[in-house]
Amino acid sequence: MRPMRRIRVTVWNEFLHERQDPRIAEIYPDGMHSVIASYLRSQGFETRTATLSEPEHGLTQDVLSNTDVLVWWGHMAHDRVDDGVVERVYRRIVNEGMGLIALHSAHLSKVFRRLMGTPCNVKWREAGERERIWVVGGGHPIAEGLGDYFEIEHEEMYGEPFEIPQPDELVFISWFKGGEVFRSGCCFHRGLGKVFYFRPGHETYPTYYDSNVLRVIGNAVKWCAPVERPRPVHGNVKPLEPL
Ligand code: ZN
């Protein structure tokens, strides 16, 4: 039997807020991607990071070919992500089964919207209110180790209607102190790839140090990882039994 290969993760971040706003730099001096990546490393995943300012945004064909799961955080620079790179990421997901974890404001990233085929707009409010994240997919591997719910004391609010297609599986629904609710943990299958959208992670709060949030991202990496299978064959075929 072949030994199990470690899951290879690339954590991508536009890495602009942390360099432009000293209050955010104080929370994430090396960027949100570094905090997420060091947690994933501690969980045994082979983890690297990539950012917008690197050549090809750090997502060369070689990097993507050696990535099983891509984690994506973007906000102010969605439009600055090169369309060729988006296409490469999209193909690697749909045709080759790379997983994607889209975090927080990545709901408006080019690649997530392309995968969804819908505008993906939300309601939002920045008031630092409490978010209670309810587990509604109790048996789902992404909810492993969580109770009925967990809370984040201060977060940005995202509210319904969230303009996404009906998720294939819904794992979390968030409630916010101001009254709104939101589908905050959504699974999608796109071609051979699996996509998980996870809502928390506004840049002005220390959300990516929260143990429940990190646990969800780690669980999602395992769920999103590609399954070993032969390449699918399409087109005209001979019958398996004599006709
Ligand atoms: Zn935000």
Short mmCIF file of C-alpha atoms and ligand atoms in Angstrom, two decimals:
data_model
loop_
_atom_site.label_atom_id
_atom_site.label_comp_id
_atom_site.label_asym_id
_atom_site.label_seq_id
_atom_site.Cartn_x
_atom_site.Cartn_y
_atom_site.Cartn_z
CA MET A 1 0.00 0.00 0.00
CA ARG A 2 1.23 3.49 -0.83
CA PRO A 3 1.74 5.72 2.19
CA MET A 4 -0.85 8.53 2.46
CA ARG A 5 0.54 11.73 0.96
CA ARG A 6 0.23 14.86 3.08
CA ILE A 7 -2.39 17.33 1.88
CA ARG A 8 -0.67 20.31 0.23
CA VAL A 9 -2.26 23.68 1.01
CA THR A 10 -1.58 27.13 -0.42
CA VAL A 11 -2.97 30.05 1.58
CA TRP A 12 -3.47 33.06 -0.70
CA ASN A 13 -4.03 36.57 0.61
CA GLU A 14 -4.11 39.89 -1.21
CA PHE A 15 -2.11 41.16 1.85
CA LEU A 16 -2.95 44.85 1.49
CA HIS A 17 -5.05 45.83 4.52
CA GLU A 18 -2.34 44.55 6.88
CA ARG A 19 0.31 46.70 5.15
CA GLN A 20 -1.81 49.83 4.72
CA ASP A 21 -3.59 50.14 8.07
CA PRO A 22 -1.47 50.15 11.25
CA ARG A 23 -4.43 48.99 13.38
CA ILE A 24 -4.76 45.90 11.22
CA ALA A 25 -0.98 45.38 11.12
CA GLU A 26 -1.08 45.26 14.90
CA ILE A 27 -3.48 42.28 14.78
CA TYR A 28 -1.81 40.53 11.83
CA PRO A 29 1.81 41.78 11.57
CA ASP A 30 2.71 39.12 9.00
CA GLY A 31 -0.73 39.01 7.39
CA MET A 32 -3.80 36.86 7.91
CA HIS A 33 -2.33 34.22 5.59
CA SER A 34 0.61 33.67 7.96
CA VAL A 35 -1.67 33.03 10.93
CA ILE A 36 -3.86 30.61 8.99
CA ALA A 37 -0.83 28.88 7.44
CA SER A 38 0.94 28.35 10.74
CA TYR A 39 -2.19 26.73 12.20
CA LEU A 40 -2.49 24.43 9.16
CA ARG A 41 1.20 23.53 9.46
CA SER A 42 0.64 22.62 13.12
CA GLN A 43 -2.11 20.25 11.95
CA GLY A 44 0.30 18.38 9.69
CA PHE A 45 -0.63 19.90 6.33
CA GLU A 46 2.16 20.80 3.91
CA THR A 47 1.47 24.52 3.74
CA ARG A 48 2.79 27.45 1.72
CA THR A 49 1.53 31.00 1.21
CA ALA A 50 1.11 33.26 -1.82
CA THR A 51 0.16 36.92 -2.15
CA LEU A 52 -1.06 39.36 -4.79
CA SER A 53 2.22 41.25 -5.20
CA GLU A 54 4.26 38.15 -6.13
CA PRO A 55 4.83 37.38 -9.84
CA GLU A 56 1.62 35.73 -11.13
CA HIS A 57 0.26 36.44 -7.62
CA GLY A 58 2.34 33.50 -6.40
CA LEU A 59 -0.02 31.14 -8.23
CA THR A 60 2.15 29.83 -11.04
CA GLN A 61 1.18 26.65 -12.86
CA ASP A 62 3.85 24.83 -10.86
CA VAL A 63 2.47 26.05 -7.51
CA LEU A 64 -1.10 25.16 -8.47
CA SER A 65 -0.08 21.73 -9.79
CA ASN A 66 1.39 21.08 -6.35
CA THR A 67 -1.60 22.43 -4.42
CA ASP A 68 -4.44 20.18 -3.25
CA VAL A 69 -6.41 22.91 -1.48
CA LEU A 70 -6.25 26.66 -2.09
CA VAL A 71 -7.41 29.01 0.70
CA TRP A 72 -8.38 32.49 -0.56
CA TRP A 73 -8.70 35.82 1.26
CA GLY A 74 -9.29 38.93 -0.83
CA HIS A 75 -11.24 42.17 -0.50
CA MET A 76 -10.01 45.49 -1.86
CA ALA A 77 -8.10 44.14 -4.85
CA HIS A 78 -10.43 41.60 -6.46
CA ASP A 79 -10.15 43.54 -9.74
CA ARG A 80 -6.37 43.47 -9.64
CA VAL A 81 -6.24 39.68 -9.80
CA ASP A 82 -5.14 38.78 -13.31
CA ASP A 83 -7.77 37.04 -15.42
CA GLY A 84 -5.23 34.50 -16.67
CA VAL A 85 -4.45 33.46 -13.10
CA VAL A 86 -8.18 33.21 -12.34
CA GLU A 87 -8.62 30.96 -15.36
CA ARG A 88 -5.72 28.75 -14.23
CA VAL A 89 -7.16 28.42 -10.72
CA TYR A 90 -10.64 27.72 -12.11
CA ARG A 91 -9.35 24.96 -14.41
CA ARG A 92 -7.26 23.37 -11.69
CA ILE A 93 -10.42 23.16 -9.54
CA VAL A 94 -12.97 22.05 -12.12
CA ASN A 95 -10.78 19.81 -14.30
CA GLU A 96 -8.30 18.44 -11.77
CA GLY A 97 -10.11 18.51 -8.44
CA MET A 98 -8.17 21.09 -6.43
CA GLY A 99 -10.25 22.26 -3.46
CA LEU A 100 -11.03 25.93 -2.75
CA ILE A 101 -11.81 27.52 0.59
CA ALA A 102 -13.16 31.03 0.01
CA LEU A 103 -12.95 33.10 3.19
CA HIS A 104 -15.11 36.08 4.17
CA SER A 105 -14.95 38.82 1.48
CA ALA A 106 -13.72 36.28 -1.07
CA HIS A 107 -17.43 35.93 -1.86
CA LEU A 108 -16.81 38.70 -4.41
CA SER A 109 -13.50 37.33 -5.73
CA LYS A 110 -13.35 36.66 -9.46
CA VAL A 111 -12.73 32.95 -9.03
CA PHE A 112 -15.57 32.38 -6.54
CA ARG A 113 -18.07 34.31 -8.66
CA ARG A 114 -16.96 32.40 -11.74
CA LEU A 115 -17.51 29.11 -9.89
CA MET A 116 -20.93 30.20 -8.63
CA GLY A 117 -22.19 31.87 -11.81
CA THR A 118 -24.16 34.40 -9.73
CA PRO A 119 -23.33 37.94 -8.43
CA CYS A 120 -22.71 36.71 -4.82
CA ASN A 121 -23.70 40.04 -3.21
CA VAL A 122 -24.57 40.26 0.49
CA LYS A 123 -25.88 42.80 2.99
CA TRP A 124 -23.18 44.05 5.37
CA ARG A 125 -22.56 46.28 8.39
CA GLU A 126 -19.39 47.06 10.29
CA ALA A 127 -20.51 47.40 13.89
CA GLY A 128 -18.35 44.83 15.69
CA GLU A 129 -21.41 42.87 16.75
CA ARG A 130 -21.64 39.33 18.07
CA GLU A 131 -21.91 36.48 15.54
CA ARG A 132 -23.36 33.14 16.62
CA ILE A 133 -22.52 30.41 14.15
CA TRP A 134 -25.00 27.53 14.30
CA VAL A 135 -24.06 24.08 13.08
CA VAL A 136 -26.89 22.94 10.83
CA GLY A 137 -25.00 20.12 9.11
CA GLY A 138 -24.24 18.16 12.28
CA GLY A 139 -22.85 15.02 10.66
CA HIS A 140 -20.72 16.94 8.19
CA PRO A 141 -16.92 16.48 8.47
CA ILE A 142 -16.44 20.28 8.41
CA ALA A 143 -18.34 20.49 11.72
CA GLU A 144 -16.23 17.83 13.41
CA GLY A 145 -15.34 18.73 16.99
CA LEU A 146 -17.79 21.65 17.25
CA GLY A 147 -20.76 21.97 19.58
CA ASP A 148 -24.24 23.11 18.52
CA TYR A 149 -22.85 26.59 17.91
CA PHE A 150 -19.88 28.84 18.57
CA GLU A 151 -19.64 32.59 18.92
CA ILE A 152 -17.34 35.35 17.75
CA GLU A 153 -17.67 38.38 19.99
CA HIS A 154 -16.89 41.04 17.38
CA GLU A 155 -17.39 40.61 13.66
CA GLU A 156 -18.65 42.40 10.59
CA MET A 157 -22.24 41.42 9.74
CA TYR A 158 -23.11 39.71 6.47
CA GLY A 159 -26.84 39.24 5.88
CA GLU A 160 -29.18 37.44 3.52
CA PRO A 161 -30.10 37.41 0.75
CA PHE A 162 -26.70 36.00 -0.25
CA GLU A 163 -26.76 35.76 -4.06
CA ILE A 164 -25.35 32.26 -4.46
CA PRO A 165 -26.80 29.14 -6.03
CA GLN A 166 -28.37 26.73 -3.55
CA PRO A 167 -25.37 25.12 -1.75
CA ASP A 168 -24.97 21.37 -2.21
CA GLU A 169 -24.53 21.11 1.54
CA LEU A 170 -25.09 23.79 4.17
CA VAL A 171 -22.96 23.39 7.30
CA PHE A 172 -23.40 26.70 9.17
CA ILE A 173 -25.91 29.49 9.55
CA SER A 174 -24.82 32.68 11.32
CA TRP A 175 -27.00 34.88 13.49
CA PHE A 176 -25.93 38.44 14.22
CA LYS A 177 -26.84 40.59 17.19
CA GLY A 178 -28.51 43.11 14.89
CA GLY A 179 -30.99 40.42 13.80
CA GLU A 180 -29.76 39.21 10.40
CA VAL A 181 -28.92 35.63 9.49
CA PHE A 182 -26.53 34.33 6.84
CA ARG A 183 -25.56 31.01 5.21
CA SER A 184 -22.01 31.11 6.53
CA GLY A 185 -20.69 27.62 5.72
CA CYS A 186 -21.59 26.47 2.21
CA CYS A 187 -20.31 23.46 0.23
CA PHE A 188 -20.37 23.26 -3.54
CA HIS A 189 -19.19 20.65 -6.05
CA ARG A 190 -17.83 22.13 -9.28
CA GLY A 191 -16.56 19.57 -11.79
CA LEU A 192 -14.00 17.43 -9.94
CA GLY A 193 -13.41 20.15 -7.35
CA LYS A 194 -14.99 20.95 -4.01
CA VAL A 195 -15.55 24.50 -2.84
CA PHE A 196 -16.25 25.66 0.72
CA TYR A 197 -17.31 29.20 1.50
CA PHE A 198 -16.70 30.23 5.14
CA ARG A 199 -17.92 33.65 6.23
CA PRO A 200 -15.91 34.90 9.28
CA GLY A 201 -12.70 36.88 8.94
CA HIS A 202 -13.11 40.65 8.66
CA GLU A 203 -9.64 42.18 8.68
CA THR A 204 -10.13 44.50 11.67
CA TYR A 205 -10.88 41.66 14.13
CA PRO A 206 -8.61 38.86 15.41
CA THR A 207 -10.97 36.22 13.99
CA TYR A 208 -8.24 34.00 12.53
CA TYR A 209 -6.82 33.39 16.01
CA ASP A 210 -10.16 31.91 17.15
CA SER A 211 -9.78 28.19 17.83
CA ASN A 212 -13.20 27.27 16.41
CA VAL A 213 -12.61 29.27 13.23
CA LEU A 214 -9.22 27.62 12.75
CA ARG A 215 -10.70 24.19 13.42
CA VAL A 216 -13.31 24.77 10.71
CA ILE A 217 -10.61 25.79 8.20
CA GLY A 218 -8.58 22.68 9.06
CA ASN A 219 -11.65 20.43 8.74
CA ALA A 220 -12.50 22.11 5.44
CA VAL A 221 -9.01 21.44 4.07
CA LYS A 222 -9.59 17.71 4.64
CA TRP A 223 -13.05 17.84 3.08
CA CYS A 224 -11.91 19.88 0.04
CA ALA A 225 -8.84 17.76 -0.72
CA PRO A 226 -9.05 15.85 -3.99
CA VAL A 227 -9.87 12.14 -3.98
CA GLU A 228 -7.45 9.78 -5.76
CA ARG A 229 -9.24 8.52 -8.89
CA PRO A 230 -8.36 7.84 -12.51
CA ARG A 231 -9.01 10.73 -14.90
CA PRO A 232 -12.63 10.63 -16.09
CA VAL A 233 -13.14 9.52 -19.70
CA HIS A 234 -15.78 11.23 -21.80
CA GLY A 235 -17.11 10.90 -25.32
CA ASN A 236 -18.09 7.94 -27.46
CA VAL A 237 -17.45 4.52 -25.85
CA LYS A 238 -17.86 0.83 -26.69
CA PRO A 239 -20.50 -1.10 -24.67
CA LEU A 240 -19.26 -3.08 -21.66
CA GLU A 241 -21.59 -6.02 -22.50
CA PRO A 242 -22.26 -7.39 -25.98
CA LEU A 243 -25.28 -5.71 -27.55
ZN ZN B 1 -15.05 42.33 5.80
#
